[in-house]
């Protein structure tokens, strides 16, 4: 394998993971970010994000001399050993959802503006961020360089297992209208031995949306099925186990929940809808996937209302509720598009008084004190304190620690013994033994909650 000189612009989840992992594959990597303070922290080995193994990998690769951090893309160009030029430039800058669900490409544009003209002939520019179909072509136009190829190499890593996903991918996708450049990018990953799909740029760009929207659809389907289970007296756990044995369906990604969230699925479903709209294609299946997810949040609020007041139209005014888990899923401190926070906002609108607890915010970052509130939800130091005087405890994120909490202690803290487990992770029998009433999603014998 040839070690390449790789420049990574953007040190967010994708950029930092890409930089550290490519360094661990033997490449010489320079990571650039415009945030000076963040670069300072990274140089000291401080990683802001909660990502298993990432801080260790950054430290290991930095001391091995294969990973360096600089401020600004321009500085990265001059940061390789012996002043040699970068061979590959990875764009890992944010592509937030702008007006009307279209990805906002200003960060990509500004990197091109800053370093486009300085790149050595033969450099390959790689887009790793999820971008609308046609961005590789647009990047090439912005570059105005016939001697620099543009490649799309979407990243499929999940938060909470980013390093593991990067180094053990299901597949590598590389798309370009320049096959030689695509093959050079694919070769960076050769040591991983993963199946590699070499394709054109538009197909690679669409593949990322196709995957994430399929996953969102799978979850909306499961959440709808859980609701149907409640109405017909079936059990979602048994149903998903049964269908999951069908290899065409698979067991993964079949857990019902408060709705899908995070930095990718909501953004990508809206963006693909926008792509479809502009191609004059009415993607009803995708629209229904999104609508089902929006409705899921309201459905959780309806469940709380019924469980606490005994009525579908009961009032939640001044009802104290404990919210366990605020991140969009377990294993991360990411709050972006978190269903827990969306549900908290709906509950607050209904007049409820909220207290939250999330294990990701027990300690402050980089020596600072932990936050005292998140998005207007005051934080307690532990689950029992959050549950103090609550009329219901909601489990909103599937942190494993919630399974093993001492629920009998929680039972003595609450005002009323109701636990609404929106992730179906706590054993209902354990809750019952502690004297608590369990309400999950789509579980046999727990009754229905009509919308
Ligand atoms: C996702 C894709 O999985 C990843 O391939 C892509 O690169 C980025 O987007 P991520 O956003 O980290 O990754 O989260 P993921 O683990 O996929 O979960 C997405 C949402 O679905 C979360 O809100 C999660 O709680 C929810 N989910 C997931 C469920 O409700 N049930 C499940 O069975 C799985």
Tab-separated table of C-alpha atoms and ligand atoms in Angstrom:
chain	number	residue	atom	x	y	z
A	1	UNK	CA	0.000	0.000	0.000
A	2	UNK	CA	1.193	3.504	-0.784
A	3	UNK	CA	1.019	6.010	2.044
A	4	UNK	CA	-0.530	9.197	0.706
A	5	UNK	CA	-0.422	12.814	1.846
A	6	UNK	CA	-3.968	13.590	2.852
A	7	UNK	CA	-5.449	16.922	3.859
A	8	UNK	CA	-8.784	16.888	5.705
A	9	UNK	CA	-10.727	20.128	5.977
A	10	UNK	CA	-13.228	20.209	8.862
A	11	UNK	CA	-12.701	18.376	12.163
A	12	UNK	CA	-16.305	17.537	13.086
A	13	UNK	CA	-17.505	13.962	13.576
A	14	UNK	CA	-16.746	12.922	10.022
A	15	UNK	CA	-13.564	14.974	9.505
A	16	UNK	CA	-11.834	14.049	12.741
A	17	UNK	CA	-12.741	10.382	12.389
A	18	UNK	CA	-11.584	10.381	8.758
A	19	UNK	CA	-8.297	12.084	9.644
A	20	UNK	CA	-7.452	9.869	12.606
A	21	UNK	CA	-8.506	6.655	10.866
A	22	UNK	CA	-6.659	7.424	7.603
A	23	UNK	CA	-3.561	8.169	9.689
A	24	UNK	CA	-3.985	4.808	11.405
A	25	UNK	CA	-4.011	3.219	7.930
A	26	UNK	CA	-0.521	4.679	7.427
A	27	UNK	CA	-1.233	7.910	5.549
A	28	UNK	CA	0.269	11.291	6.434
A	29	UNK	CA	-2.700	13.414	7.442
A	30	UNK	CA	-3.069	17.136	8.098
A	31	UNK	CA	-6.453	18.209	9.506
A	32	UNK	CA	-7.560	21.826	9.169
A	33	UNK	CA	-10.314	23.686	10.964
A	34	UNK	CA	-11.226	27.368	11.087
A	35	UNK	CA	-11.924	27.163	14.834
A	36	UNK	CA	-8.578	28.154	16.393
A	37	UNK	CA	-9.540	27.136	19.921
A	38	UNK	CA	-10.636	23.701	18.713
A	39	UNK	CA	-7.367	23.185	16.846
A	40	UNK	CA	-5.526	24.179	20.040
A	41	UNK	CA	-7.491	21.587	22.011
A	42	UNK	CA	-6.880	18.883	19.390
A	43	UNK	CA	-3.156	19.604	19.484
A	44	UNK	CA	-3.285	19.014	23.236
A	45	UNK	CA	-5.130	15.767	22.561
A	46	UNK	CA	-8.498	17.083	23.777
A	47	UNK	CA	-11.380	15.718	21.671
A	48	UNK	CA	-14.658	17.568	22.245
A	49	UNK	CA	-16.979	14.861	21.032
A	50	UNK	CA	-17.935	11.688	22.844
A	51	UNK	CA	-16.850	8.964	20.462
A	52	UNK	CA	-15.438	5.659	21.709
A	53	UNK	CA	-11.776	5.209	20.772
A	54	UNK	CA	-11.457	8.515	18.920
A	55	UNK	CA	-9.466	10.466	21.536
A	56	UNK	CA	-7.095	7.500	21.924
A	57	UNK	CA	-6.623	7.190	18.166
A	58	UNK	CA	-5.979	10.948	17.809
A	59	UNK	CA	-3.360	10.810	20.577
A	60	UNK	CA	-1.722	7.692	19.135
A	61	UNK	CA	-1.547	9.009	15.570
A	62	UNK	CA	-0.401	12.472	16.676
A	63	UNK	CA	2.513	11.031	18.615
A	64	UNK	CA	3.317	8.682	15.732
A	65	UNK	CA	3.743	11.874	13.669
A	66	UNK	CA	1.149	10.892	11.086
A	67	UNK	CA	-1.561	13.336	12.240
A	68	UNK	CA	-1.223	17.131	12.546
A	69	UNK	CA	-3.745	19.901	13.165
A	70	UNK	CA	-3.628	23.376	11.662
A	71	UNK	CA	-5.851	26.450	11.563
A	72	UNK	CA	-7.360	27.010	8.123
A	73	UNK	CA	-7.180	25.070	4.874
A	74	UNK	CA	-4.457	27.379	3.534
A	75	UNK	CA	-2.082	26.422	6.364
A	76	UNK	CA	-2.701	22.720	5.692
A	77	UNK	CA	-1.244	23.047	2.210
A	78	UNK	CA	2.157	23.921	3.634
A	79	UNK	CA	2.101	21.523	6.569
A	80	UNK	CA	3.314	18.275	4.993
A	81	UNK	CA	6.782	16.909	5.563
A	82	UNK	CA	9.467	18.480	3.385
A	83	UNK	CA	6.862	20.963	2.097
A	84	UNK	CA	5.509	18.421	-0.362
A	85	UNK	CA	1.934	19.022	-1.631
A	86	UNK	CA	-1.184	17.160	-0.525
A	87	UNK	CA	-2.253	14.417	-2.921
A	88	UNK	CA	-5.818	14.147	-1.683
A	89	UNK	CA	-8.053	16.812	-0.127
A	90	UNK	CA	-11.054	15.604	1.864
A	91	UNK	CA	-13.891	18.100	2.296
A	92	UNK	CA	-15.558	17.300	5.624
A	93	UNK	CA	-17.217	20.638	6.318
A	94	UNK	CA	-20.834	20.995	7.434
A	95	UNK	CA	-23.575	20.937	4.835
A	96	UNK	CA	-26.527	22.068	6.981
A	97	UNK	CA	-30.053	21.988	5.717
A	98	UNK	CA	-30.858	25.398	4.291
A	99	UNK	CA	-34.164	26.888	3.175
A	100	UNK	CA	-36.603	24.397	1.651
A	101	UNK	CA	-34.539	21.357	2.658
A	102	UNK	CA	-31.638	22.040	0.261
A	103	UNK	CA	-28.155	21.473	1.674
A	104	UNK	CA	-26.244	24.693	2.236
A	105	UNK	CA	-22.912	24.439	0.405
A	106	UNK	CA	-21.316	27.693	1.537
A	107	UNK	CA	-18.649	25.961	3.625
A	108	UNK	CA	-17.599	23.772	0.659
A	109	UNK	CA	-17.525	26.850	-1.565
A	110	UNK	CA	-15.387	28.813	0.858
A	111	UNK	CA	-12.761	26.039	1.090
A	112	UNK	CA	-12.567	25.874	-2.703
A	113	UNK	CA	-12.234	29.643	-2.826
A	114	UNK	CA	-9.446	29.573	-0.255
A	115	UNK	CA	-7.264	26.768	-1.595
A	116	UNK	CA	-8.649	25.736	-5.001
A	117	UNK	CA	-6.093	27.698	-7.010
A	118	UNK	CA	-3.179	26.550	-4.788
A	119	UNK	CA	-3.674	22.801	-5.166
A	120	UNK	CA	-0.898	20.945	-6.963
A	121	UNK	CA	-1.716	19.492	-10.369
A	122	UNK	CA	-3.076	15.963	-9.999
A	123	UNK	CA	-4.602	16.537	-6.526
A	124	UNK	CA	-7.899	14.719	-5.948
A	125	UNK	CA	-10.646	16.639	-4.123
A	126	UNK	CA	-12.942	14.278	-2.240
A	127	UNK	CA	-16.350	15.118	-0.927
A	128	UNK	CA	-17.231	13.149	2.182
A	129	UNK	CA	-20.132	15.258	3.423
A	130	UNK	CA	-23.628	14.325	2.338
A	131	UNK	CA	-24.330	16.723	-0.497
A	132	UNK	CA	-27.027	17.099	-3.117
A	133	UNK	CA	-26.676	15.144	-6.326
A	134	UNK	CA	-24.670	17.310	-8.704
A	135	UNK	CA	-22.305	18.742	-6.054
A	136	UNK	CA	-19.239	16.995	-7.477
A	137	UNK	CA	-20.010	18.613	-10.829
A	138	UNK	CA	-20.617	21.959	-9.095
A	139	UNK	CA	-17.343	21.630	-7.118
A	140	UNK	CA	-15.468	20.963	-10.364
A	141	UNK	CA	-17.047	24.101	-11.861
A	142	UNK	CA	-16.028	26.183	-8.836
A	143	UNK	CA	-12.511	24.786	-8.973
A	144	UNK	CA	-12.026	25.692	-12.625
A	145	UNK	CA	-9.118	23.222	-12.758
A	146	UNK	CA	-8.872	20.573	-15.451
A	147	UNK	CA	-5.850	19.093	-13.623
A	148	UNK	CA	-7.700	18.476	-10.320
A	149	UNK	CA	-10.316	15.688	-10.189
A	150	UNK	CA	-13.386	15.673	-7.938
A	151	UNK	CA	-14.547	12.464	-6.286
A	152	UNK	CA	-17.568	11.693	-4.132
A	153	UNK	CA	-16.803	9.269	-1.276
A	154	UNK	CA	-19.800	9.284	1.069
A	155	UNK	CA	-19.256	8.282	4.683
A	156	UNK	CA	-21.714	5.890	6.332
A	157	UNK	CA	-20.409	5.997	9.911
A	158	UNK	CA	-22.784	6.252	12.842
A	159	UNK	CA	-22.242	8.502	15.803
A	160	UNK	CA	-21.222	6.503	18.850
A	161	UNK	CA	-19.391	3.910	16.749
A	162	UNK	CA	-17.648	6.184	14.249
A	163	UNK	CA	-14.143	4.699	14.539
A	164	UNK	CA	-15.423	1.128	14.437
A	165	UNK	CA	-17.651	1.909	11.433
A	166	UNK	CA	-14.851	3.708	9.589
A	167	UNK	CA	-12.337	0.907	10.083
A	168	UNK	CA	-14.845	-1.905	9.530
A	169	UNK	CA	-17.189	-0.542	6.873
A	170	UNK	CA	-19.910	-2.573	5.149
A	171	UNK	CA	-18.708	-0.979	1.916
A	172	UNK	CA	-16.631	1.828	0.444
A	173	UNK	CA	-18.332	3.950	-2.189
A	174	UNK	CA	-16.264	6.050	-4.558
A	175	UNK	CA	-17.816	7.919	-7.448
A	176	UNK	CA	-16.258	10.159	-10.046
A	177	UNK	CA	-16.416	10.943	-13.685
A	178	UNK	CA	-12.637	10.455	-13.579
A	179	UNK	CA	-12.123	6.721	-12.948
A	180	UNK	CA	-8.387	7.049	-12.333
A	181	UNK	CA	-9.009	9.528	-9.489
A	182	UNK	CA	-11.763	7.278	-8.084
A	183	UNK	CA	-9.388	4.326	-8.012
A	184	UNK	CA	-6.720	6.375	-6.223
A	185	UNK	CA	-9.235	7.294	-3.509
A	186	UNK	CA	-10.426	3.679	-3.221
A	187	UNK	CA	-6.762	2.634	-2.777
A	188	UNK	CA	-6.530	4.748	0.405
A	189	UNK	CA	-8.827	2.180	2.037
A	190	UNK	CA	-7.290	-0.936	0.462
A	191	UNK	CA	-6.086	-2.276	3.823
A	192	UNK	CA	-9.667	-2.464	5.084
A	193	UNK	CA	-10.564	-5.117	2.512
A	194	UNK	CA	-14.159	-3.857	2.275
A	195	UNK	CA	-16.373	-4.343	-0.779
A	196	UNK	CA	-15.839	-1.279	-2.945
A	197	UNK	CA	-18.392	0.229	-5.290
A	198	UNK	CA	-16.769	2.318	-8.011
A	199	UNK	CA	-19.317	4.428	-9.797
A	200	UNK	CA	-20.048	7.832	-11.293
A	201	UNK	CA	-20.277	10.918	-9.069
A	202	UNK	CA	-24.073	11.319	-9.206
A	203	UNK	CA	-24.708	7.670	-8.218
A	204	UNK	CA	-22.291	7.921	-5.272
A	205	UNK	CA	-23.990	11.107	-4.114
A	206	UNK	CA	-27.438	9.553	-4.416
A	207	UNK	CA	-26.316	6.372	-2.639
A	208	UNK	CA	-25.839	8.190	0.660
A	209	UNK	CA	-29.372	9.580	0.546
A	210	UNK	CA	-30.753	6.271	-0.661
A	211	UNK	CA	-29.214	4.494	2.349
A	212	UNK	CA	-30.223	7.016	5.012
A	213	UNK	CA	-33.757	7.456	3.665
A	214	UNK	CA	-34.208	3.696	3.518
A	215	UNK	CA	-33.133	3.479	7.175
A	216	UNK	CA	-35.553	6.273	8.108
A	217	UNK	CA	-38.319	4.475	6.232
A	218	UNK	CA	-37.516	1.241	8.071
A	219	UNK	CA	-37.883	3.035	11.415
A	220	UNK	CA	-41.076	4.882	10.483
A	221	UNK	CA	-42.468	1.529	9.372
A	222	UNK	CA	-41.539	-0.067	12.705
A	223	UNK	CA	-43.001	2.833	14.695
A	224	UNK	CA	-46.248	2.616	12.700
A	225	UNK	CA	-46.275	-1.150	13.217
A	226	UNK	CA	-45.846	-0.638	16.985
A	227	UNK	CA	-48.910	1.581	16.980
A	228	UNK	CA	-50.853	-1.045	15.073
A	229	UNK	CA	-49.714	-3.664	17.617
A	230	UNK	CA	-51.246	-1.566	20.391
A	231	UNK	CA	-54.528	-1.397	18.530
A	232	UNK	CA	-54.795	-5.116	17.726
A	233	UNK	CA	-53.218	-6.550	20.886
A	234	UNK	CA	-49.994	-7.779	19.221
A	235	UNK	CA	-46.420	-7.343	20.453
A	236	UNK	CA	-43.871	-5.341	18.437
A	237	UNK	CA	-40.870	-7.142	19.984
A	238	UNK	CA	-42.163	-10.503	18.758
A	239	UNK	CA	-43.187	-9.079	15.383
A	240	UNK	CA	-39.788	-7.481	14.672
A	241	UNK	CA	-37.929	-10.556	15.888
A	242	UNK	CA	-40.013	-12.685	13.552
A	243	UNK	CA	-39.609	-10.488	10.496
A	244	UNK	CA	-35.922	-9.876	11.263
A	245	UNK	CA	-35.064	-13.546	10.680
A	246	UNK	CA	-35.964	-12.971	7.060
A	247	UNK	CA	-32.523	-12.237	5.655
A	248	UNK	CA	-34.006	-9.783	3.191
A	249	UNK	CA	-35.180	-7.685	6.162
A	250	UNK	CA	-32.545	-8.322	8.866
A	251	UNK	CA	-32.701	-7.792	12.643
A	252	UNK	CA	-30.879	-4.453	12.688
A	253	UNK	CA	-32.575	-1.063	12.865
A	254	UNK	CA	-35.929	-2.454	13.927
A	255	UNK	CA	-36.333	-0.951	17.413
A	256	UNK	CA	-39.345	1.312	17.894
A	257	UNK	CA	-38.597	4.629	19.516
A	258	UNK	CA	-39.652	8.240	20.001
A	259	UNK	CA	-38.833	8.907	16.336
A	260	UNK	CA	-35.557	9.071	14.445
A	261	UNK	CA	-33.347	12.126	14.799
A	262	UNK	CA	-29.716	13.194	14.761
A	263	UNK	CA	-27.613	15.137	12.345
A	264	UNK	CA	-28.227	12.902	9.325
A	265	UNK	CA	-31.575	11.209	8.899
A	266	UNK	CA	-33.791	14.330	9.304
A	267	UNK	CA	-31.505	16.412	7.080
A	268	UNK	CA	-31.118	13.743	4.431
A	269	UNK	CA	-34.799	12.809	4.179
A	270	UNK	CA	-35.719	16.467	3.604
A	271	UNK	CA	-32.870	16.943	1.146
A	272	UNK	CA	-33.845	13.897	-0.913
A	273	UNK	CA	-37.434	15.104	-0.984
A	274	UNK	CA	-36.081	18.353	-2.371
A	275	UNK	CA	-33.995	16.487	-4.959
A	276	UNK	CA	-37.130	14.576	-5.987
A	277	UNK	CA	-39.203	17.779	-6.165
A	278	UNK	CA	-36.667	19.452	-8.397
A	279	UNK	CA	-36.619	16.377	-10.631
A	280	UNK	CA	-40.428	16.663	-10.817
A	281	UNK	CA	-40.868	13.348	-8.996
A	282	UNK	CA	-43.484	13.059	-6.276
A	283	UNK	CA	-41.788	10.834	-3.703
A	284	UNK	CA	-44.870	9.974	-1.629
A	285	UNK	CA	-43.198	7.126	0.223
A	286	UNK	CA	-40.502	9.463	1.528
A	287	UNK	CA	-43.001	12.167	2.466
A	288	UNK	CA	-45.000	9.590	4.451
A	289	UNK	CA	-41.766	8.454	6.146
A	290	UNK	CA	-41.150	12.014	7.384
A	291	UNK	CA	-44.793	12.652	8.362
A	292	UNK	CA	-44.915	9.395	10.331
A	293	UNK	CA	-41.856	10.544	12.257
A	294	UNK	CA	-43.320	13.950	13.084
A	295	UNK	CA	-46.487	12.254	14.269
A	296	UNK	CA	-44.476	9.864	16.454
A	297	UNK	CA	-43.423	12.713	18.742
A	298	UNK	CA	-47.015	13.764	19.247
A	299	UNK	CA	-47.943	10.139	19.844
A	300	UNK	CA	-45.494	9.977	22.760
A	301	UNK	CA	-47.071	13.125	24.244
A	302	UNK	CA	-50.528	11.493	23.849
A	303	UNK	CA	-49.242	8.435	25.686
A	304	UNK	CA	-47.965	10.578	28.543
A	305	UNK	CA	-51.260	12.450	28.714
A	306	UNK	CA	-53.298	9.236	28.872
A	307	UNK	CA	-50.985	7.541	31.369
A	308	UNK	CA	-50.876	10.517	33.729
A	309	UNK	CA	-54.445	11.837	33.506
A	310	UNK	CA	-56.343	8.708	32.465
A	311	UNK	CA	-57.908	10.726	29.636
A	312	UNK	CA	-56.868	11.336	26.047
A	313	UNK	CA	-57.723	15.005	26.486
A	314	UNK	CA	-56.437	15.411	30.072
A	315	UNK	CA	-54.342	18.434	31.012
A	316	UNK	CA	-50.597	18.249	31.619
A	317	UNK	CA	-50.533	21.733	33.098
A	318	UNK	CA	-48.089	21.841	36.067
A	319	UNK	CA	-47.519	18.115	35.841
A	320	UNK	CA	-43.915	17.363	36.779
A	321	UNK	CA	-42.174	14.923	34.440
A	322	UNK	CA	-38.691	13.392	34.578
A	323	UNK	CA	-36.976	12.973	31.216
A	324	UNK	CA	-34.231	10.330	31.149
A	325	UNK	CA	-31.999	10.804	28.115
A	326	UNK	CA	-31.898	13.950	25.992
A	327	UNK	CA	-29.393	13.068	23.260
A	328	UNK	CA	-30.773	11.783	19.947
A	329	UNK	CA	-29.575	8.290	20.780
A	330	UNK	CA	-27.328	6.567	23.314
A	331	UNK	CA	-23.536	6.665	23.160
A	332	UNK	CA	-23.251	10.268	21.983
A	333	UNK	CA	-23.537	13.768	23.439
A	334	UNK	CA	-25.155	15.008	20.228
A	335	UNK	CA	-28.430	16.869	20.722
A	336	UNK	CA	-28.996	17.802	17.081
A	337	UNK	CA	-32.574	17.073	16.020
A	338	UNK	CA	-33.039	14.987	19.131
A	339	UNK	CA	-36.552	13.514	19.369
A	340	UNK	CA	-36.204	13.790	23.164
A	341	UNK	CA	-35.886	17.570	22.905
A	342	UNK	CA	-38.740	17.808	20.386
A	343	UNK	CA	-40.949	15.840	22.798
A	344	UNK	CA	-39.764	18.048	25.686
A	345	UNK	CA	-40.844	21.126	23.720
A	346	UNK	CA	-44.304	19.649	23.076
A	347	UNK	CA	-44.693	18.695	26.741
A	348	UNK	CA	-43.656	22.173	27.845
A	349	UNK	CA	-46.173	23.704	25.445
A	350	UNK	CA	-48.790	21.505	27.120
A	351	UNK	CA	-47.817	23.101	30.466
A	352	UNK	CA	-45.717	20.284	31.961
A	353	UNK	CA	-42.785	21.031	34.291
A	354	UNK	CA	-39.705	19.130	33.149
A	355	UNK	CA	-36.513	17.916	34.796
A	356	UNK	CA	-33.968	16.046	32.705
A	357	UNK	CA	-31.037	13.724	33.247
A	358	UNK	CA	-28.569	12.514	30.649
A	359	UNK	CA	-25.352	10.619	31.435
A	360	UNK	CA	-23.555	12.496	28.613
A	361	UNK	CA	-23.804	15.745	30.592
A	362	UNK	CA	-22.785	14.656	34.057
A	363	UNK	CA	-19.300	16.034	33.546
A	364	UNK	CA	-18.361	19.341	31.926
A	365	UNK	CA	-16.058	19.509	28.938
A	366	UNK	CA	-12.375	20.425	29.108
A	367	UNK	CA	-12.497	21.245	32.830
A	368	UNK	CA	-15.698	23.363	32.635
A	369	UNK	CA	-18.722	22.788	34.885
A	370	UNK	CA	-21.472	20.570	33.439
A	371	UNK	CA	-24.479	22.398	31.937
A	372	UNK	CA	-27.382	23.142	34.283
A	373	UNK	CA	-30.003	23.031	31.553
A	374	UNK	CA	-30.388	21.891	27.972
A	375	UNK	CA	-32.812	23.614	25.647
A	376	UNK	CA	-34.761	24.982	28.601
A	377	UNK	CA	-34.894	21.621	30.415
A	378	UNK	CA	-33.209	21.943	33.844
A	379	UNK	CA	-30.777	19.111	34.492
A	380	UNK	CA	-30.551	16.939	37.590
A	381	UNK	CA	-27.284	15.287	38.663
A	382	UNK	CA	-28.696	11.767	38.475
A	383	UNK	CA	-31.803	9.819	37.520
A	384	UNK	CA	-33.159	9.615	41.070
A	385	UNK	CA	-32.938	13.386	41.583
A	386	UNK	CA	-34.681	13.916	38.239
A	387	UNK	CA	-37.455	11.562	39.312
A	388	UNK	CA	-38.040	13.368	42.632
A	389	UNK	CA	-41.740	14.303	42.831
A	390	UNK	CA	-42.399	13.352	39.187
A	391	UNK	CA	-45.833	12.218	38.045
A	392	UNK	CA	-44.196	10.136	35.317
A	393	UNK	CA	-40.667	9.153	34.318
A	394	UNK	CA	-39.997	9.085	30.566
A	395	UNK	CA	-37.124	7.061	29.119
A	396	UNK	CA	-36.261	8.871	25.888
A	397	UNK	CA	-32.770	7.623	24.994
A	398	UNK	CA	-31.597	4.001	25.076
A	399	UNK	CA	-28.601	4.534	27.419
A	400	UNK	CA	-27.761	1.053	28.788
A	401	UNK	CA	-27.519	2.513	32.329
A	402	UNK	CA	-31.301	3.055	32.339
A	403	UNK	CA	-31.796	-0.713	32.138
A	404	UNK	CA	-29.799	-1.258	35.300
A	405	UNK	CA	-30.981	1.699	37.387
A	406	UNK	CA	-32.199	0.816	40.831
A	407	UNK	CA	-35.837	1.301	39.915
A	408	UNK	CA	-36.998	0.572	43.463
A	409	UNK	CA	-35.172	3.738	44.559
A	410	UNK	CA	-36.796	5.660	41.705
A	411	UNK	CA	-40.151	4.288	42.909
A	412	UNK	CA	-39.625	5.900	46.318
A	413	UNK	CA	-38.694	9.245	44.716
A	414	UNK	CA	-41.626	9.690	42.331
A	415	UNK	CA	-45.015	11.167	43.161
A	416	UNK	CA	-46.827	8.689	40.903
A	417	UNK	CA	-45.427	5.301	39.809
A	418	UNK	CA	-45.574	5.666	36.026
A	419	UNK	CA	-42.673	4.903	33.658
A	420	UNK	CA	-43.114	5.606	29.949
A	421	UNK	CA	-40.338	3.786	28.162
A	422	UNK	CA	-40.232	5.125	24.604
A	423	UNK	CA	-37.316	2.812	23.729
A	424	UNK	CA	-38.714	-0.426	25.212
A	425	UNK	CA	-35.380	-0.973	26.953
A	426	UNK	CA	-36.273	-1.379	30.609
A	427	UNK	CA	-37.652	-4.801	31.528
A	428	UNK	CA	-41.359	-4.257	32.387
A	429	UNK	CA	-41.224	-7.052	34.988
A	430	UNK	CA	-38.382	-5.228	36.816
A	431	UNK	CA	-40.498	-2.077	36.858
A	432	UNK	CA	-43.548	-3.949	38.112
A	433	UNK	CA	-41.521	-5.567	40.895
A	434	UNK	CA	-40.407	-2.080	41.928
A	435	UNK	CA	-44.078	-1.091	42.111
A	436	UNK	CA	-43.991	0.955	38.910
A	437	UNK	CA	-46.419	0.804	35.995
A	438	UNK	CA	-44.637	0.260	32.682
A	439	UNK	CA	-45.869	1.837	29.465
A	440	UNK	CA	-43.846	1.043	26.356
A	441	UNK	CA	-44.446	1.109	22.628
A	442	UNK	CA	-46.532	-1.579	20.939
A	443	UNK	CA	-46.303	-4.017	23.809
A	444	UNK	CA	-48.849	-6.708	24.440
A	445	UNK	CA	-51.211	-6.051	27.335
A	446	UNK	CA	-50.455	-2.371	27.757
A	447	UNK	CA	-53.545	-1.130	25.899
A	448	UNK	CA	-53.775	1.195	22.956
A	449	UNK	CA	-53.293	4.879	22.629
A	450	UNK	CA	-55.256	6.216	19.728
A	451	UNK	CA	-54.035	9.459	18.198
B	1	LIG	C1	-27.019	7.607	10.543
B	1	LIG	C2	-26.713	6.389	9.641
B	1	LIG	O1	-26.941	5.183	10.378
B	1	LIG	C3	-25.267	6.452	9.192
B	1	LIG	O2	-25.008	5.364	8.282
B	1	LIG	C4	-25.035	7.772	8.478
B	1	LIG	O3	-23.682	7.882	8.088
B	1	LIG	C5	-25.412	8.940	9.373
B	1	LIG	O4	-26.755	8.798	9.826
B	1	LIG	P1	-26.524	8.350	13.069
B	1	LIG	O5	-27.183	9.648	12.739
B	1	LIG	O6	-25.252	8.363	13.844
B	1	LIG	O7	-26.199	7.525	11.712
B	1	LIG	O8	-27.582	7.510	13.890
B	1	LIG	P2	-28.264	6.070	13.815
B	1	LIG	O9	-27.607	5.145	14.739
B	1	LIG	O10	-28.452	5.622	12.419
B	1	LIG	O11	-29.688	6.446	14.443
B	1	LIG	C6	-30.566	7.384	13.802
B	1	LIG	C7	-31.818	7.589	14.611
B	1	LIG	O12	-32.655	6.430	14.554
B	1	LIG	C8	-31.589	7.853	16.103
B	1	LIG	O13	-32.485	8.851	16.544
B	1	LIG	C9	-31.861	6.506	16.743
B	1	LIG	O14	-32.249	6.592	18.086
B	1	LIG	C10	-32.985	5.995	15.867
B	1	LIG	N1	-33.095	4.516	15.858
B	1	LIG	C11	-32.084	3.752	15.351
B	1	LIG	C12	-34.259	3.909	16.341
B	1	LIG	O15	-35.206	4.588	16.798
B	1	LIG	N2	-34.348	2.546	16.280
B	1	LIG	C13	-33.355	1.765	15.767
B	1	LIG	O16	-33.538	0.522	15.727
B	1	LIG	C14	-32.184	2.385	15.286
